[in-house]
PDB file of C-alpha atoms in Angstrom:
ATOM      1  CA  MET A  28      14.055 -11.463  -9.911  1.00  0.00           C
ATOM      2  CA  ALA A  29      14.689 -14.484  -7.678  1.00  0.00           C
ATOM      3  CA  ALA A  30      18.474 -14.062  -8.075  1.00  0.00           C
ATOM      4  CA  LEU A  31      18.183 -10.435  -6.978  1.00  0.00           C
ATOM      5  CA  GLN A  32      16.161 -11.371  -3.892  1.00  0.00           C
ATOM      6  CA  GLN A  33      18.855 -13.874  -2.876  1.00  0.00           C
ATOM      7  CA  ALA A  34      21.620 -11.267  -3.285  1.00  0.00           C
ATOM      8  CA  PHE A  35      20.790  -9.513   0.003  1.00  0.00           C
ATOM      9  CA  SER A  36      19.046 -10.321   3.263  1.00  0.00           C
ATOM     10  CA  VAL A  37      16.076  -8.508   4.753  1.00  0.00           C
ATOM     11  CA  GLU A  38      16.925  -6.110   7.573  1.00  0.00           C
ATOM     12  CA  GLN A  39      15.405  -7.079  10.939  1.00  0.00           C
ATOM     13  CA  ASN A  40      14.029  -3.530  11.387  1.00  0.00           C
ATOM     14  CA  GLY A  41      12.040  -3.687   8.145  1.00  0.00           C
ATOM     15  CA  GLN A  42      12.554  -3.797   4.393  1.00  0.00           C
ATOM     16  CA  PHE A  43      14.368  -1.274   2.245  1.00  0.00           C
ATOM     17  CA  LEU A  44      13.960  -0.405  -1.413  1.00  0.00           C
ATOM     18  CA  VAL A  45      16.648   0.172  -4.012  1.00  0.00           C
ATOM     19  CA  GLU A  46      16.183   2.574  -6.938  1.00  0.00           C
ATOM     20  CA  SER A  47      12.844   3.857  -5.685  1.00  0.00           C
ATOM     21  CA  THR A  48      11.205   7.266  -5.528  1.00  0.00           C
ATOM     22  CA  TYR A  49       9.478   8.390  -2.329  1.00  0.00           C
ATOM     23  CA  VAL A  50       6.101  10.125  -2.677  1.00  0.00           C
ATOM     24  CA  ASN A  51       4.188  11.745   0.177  1.00  0.00           C
ATOM     25  CA  PHE A  52       0.560  11.905  -1.066  1.00  0.00           C
ATOM     26  CA  GLN A  53      -2.093  13.829   0.865  1.00  0.00           C
ATOM     27  CA  VAL A  54      -5.744  14.496   0.036  1.00  0.00           C
ATOM     28  CA  PRO A  55      -7.708  17.146   1.963  1.00  0.00           C
ATOM     29  CA  ALA A  56     -11.100  16.242   3.418  1.00  0.00           C
ATOM     30  CA  ALA A  57     -12.744  19.119   1.513  1.00  0.00           C
ATOM     31  CA  ARG A  58     -11.228  18.588  -1.917  1.00  0.00           C
ATOM     32  CA  ARG A  59     -11.880  21.463  -4.366  1.00  0.00           C
ATOM     33  CA  SER A  60     -10.199  20.088  -7.487  1.00  0.00           C
ATOM     34  CA  ARG A  61     -10.184  16.648  -9.095  1.00  0.00           C
ATOM     35  CA  HIS A  62      -6.588  17.228 -10.234  1.00  0.00           C
ATOM     36  CA  SER A  63      -3.567  16.616  -8.010  1.00  0.00           C
ATOM     37  CA  LEU A  64      -0.417  18.741  -7.780  1.00  0.00           C
ATOM     38  CA  VAL A  65       2.936  16.998  -8.140  1.00  0.00           C
ATOM     39  CA  MET A  66       5.841  18.866  -6.545  1.00  0.00           C
ATOM     40  CA  VAL A  67       9.250  17.671  -7.730  1.00  0.00           C
ATOM     41  CA  HIS A  68      12.427  19.212  -6.330  1.00  0.00           C
ATOM     42  CA  GLY A  69      15.384  20.287  -8.413  1.00  0.00           C
ATOM     43  CA  GLY A  70      19.149  20.315  -8.008  1.00  0.00           C
ATOM     44  CA  GLY A  71      20.440  19.001  -4.701  1.00  0.00           C
ATOM     45  CA  HIS A  72      17.161  19.592  -2.858  1.00  0.00           C
ATOM     46  CA  THR A  73      14.584  17.161  -1.477  1.00  0.00           C
ATOM     47  CA  GLY A  74      10.806  17.265  -1.289  1.00  0.00           C
ATOM     48  CA  ALA A  75      11.161  18.902   2.132  1.00  0.00           C
ATOM     49  CA  VAL A  76      11.579  22.274   0.366  1.00  0.00           C
ATOM     50  CA  TYR A  77       7.808  22.187  -0.295  1.00  0.00           C
ATOM     51  CA  GLU A  78       6.804  21.205   3.250  1.00  0.00           C
ATOM     52  CA  SER A  79       8.150  24.209   5.168  1.00  0.00           C
ATOM     53  CA  THR A  80      10.484  27.162   4.816  1.00  0.00           C
ATOM     54  CA  PRO A  81      13.890  27.401   6.551  1.00  0.00           C
ATOM     55  CA  ASP A  82      12.428  29.867   9.052  1.00  0.00           C
ATOM     56  CA  GLY A  83       9.536  27.538   9.969  1.00  0.00           C
ATOM     57  CA  ARG A  84       6.662  28.973   7.930  1.00  0.00           C
ATOM     58  CA  GLU A  85       4.339  26.640   6.052  1.00  0.00           C
ATOM     59  CA  GLY A  86       5.497  25.467   2.634  1.00  0.00           C
ATOM     60  CA  TRP A  87       3.704  25.241  -0.702  1.00  0.00           C
ATOM     61  CA  SER A  88       2.378  21.714  -0.089  1.00  0.00           C
ATOM     62  CA  THR A  89       0.680  22.810   3.142  1.00  0.00           C
ATOM     63  CA  ARG A  90      -0.827  25.860   1.476  1.00  0.00           C
ATOM     64  CA  PHE A  91      -2.237  23.917  -1.466  1.00  0.00           C
ATOM     65  CA  LEU A  92      -3.664  21.286   0.905  1.00  0.00           C
ATOM     66  CA  ARG A  93      -5.350  24.030   2.908  1.00  0.00           C
ATOM     67  CA  TRP A  94      -6.750  25.465  -0.346  1.00  0.00           C
ATOM     68  CA  GLY A  95      -8.331  22.065  -1.131  1.00  0.00           C
ATOM     69  CA  HIS A  96      -5.857  20.473  -3.570  1.00  0.00           C
ATOM     70  CA  ALA A  97      -4.433  16.945  -3.347  1.00  0.00           C
ATOM     71  CA  VAL A  98      -0.614  17.094  -3.286  1.00  0.00           C
ATOM     72  CA  HIS A  99       2.178  14.655  -4.186  1.00  0.00           C
ATOM     73  CA  VAL A 100       5.573  15.696  -2.741  1.00  0.00           C
ATOM     74  CA  VAL A 101       8.348  13.699  -4.436  1.00  0.00           C
ATOM     75  CA  ASP A 102      11.873  12.748  -3.324  1.00  0.00           C
ATOM     76  CA  LEU A 103      13.746  11.466  -6.380  1.00  0.00           C
ATOM     77  CA  VAL A 104      16.200   8.561  -6.172  1.00  0.00           C
ATOM     78  CA  GLU A 105      19.137   9.208  -3.796  1.00  0.00           C
ATOM     79  CA  ARG A 106      17.489  12.318  -2.320  1.00  0.00           C
ATOM     80  CA  GLY A 107      15.890  12.683   1.114  1.00  0.00           C
ATOM     81  CA  ARG A 108      13.564   9.789   1.923  1.00  0.00           C
ATOM     82  CA  ALA A 109      14.003   7.914  -1.378  1.00  0.00           C
ATOM     83  CA  GLY A 110      16.011   4.740  -1.956  1.00  0.00           C
ATOM     84  CA  PHE A 111      19.566   4.657  -3.253  1.00  0.00           C
ATOM     85  CA  ALA A 112      20.402   3.873  -6.878  1.00  0.00           C
ATOM     86  CA  ARG A 113      23.218   1.412  -6.183  1.00  0.00           C
ATOM     87  CA  MET A 114      24.082  -0.849  -3.320  1.00  0.00           C
ATOM     88  CA  PRO A 115      27.390  -2.725  -3.419  1.00  0.00           C
ATOM     89  CA  GLN A 116      25.796  -5.791  -1.807  1.00  0.00           C
ATOM     90  CA  VAL A 117      23.423  -6.128  -4.775  1.00  0.00           C
ATOM     91  CA  TRP A 118      25.359  -4.960  -7.852  1.00  0.00           C
ATOM     92  CA  LYS A 119      29.041  -5.619  -8.433  1.00  0.00           C
ATOM     93  CA  ASP A 120      31.123  -3.207 -10.561  1.00  0.00           C
TER      94      ASP A 120
END
């Protein structure tokens, strides 16, 4: 782990993560279920497909939040807001 930390420097504007998944987790104030929904995109999409529609209407995550369910919207590695799987500064081919 120490060798990996020495392989790159920390960006002045903040830290970045490599090989990480981004999760936007929201819990409504009036929760109606103890179970959470996990929304995972497919194909070349990102988690944004659950947040709104292309024409601006509310997406599934907003609807389920309004209905009282906690929601996890996931961006898998190398998609949307998630980290990248490989960085040349860290791993050499």
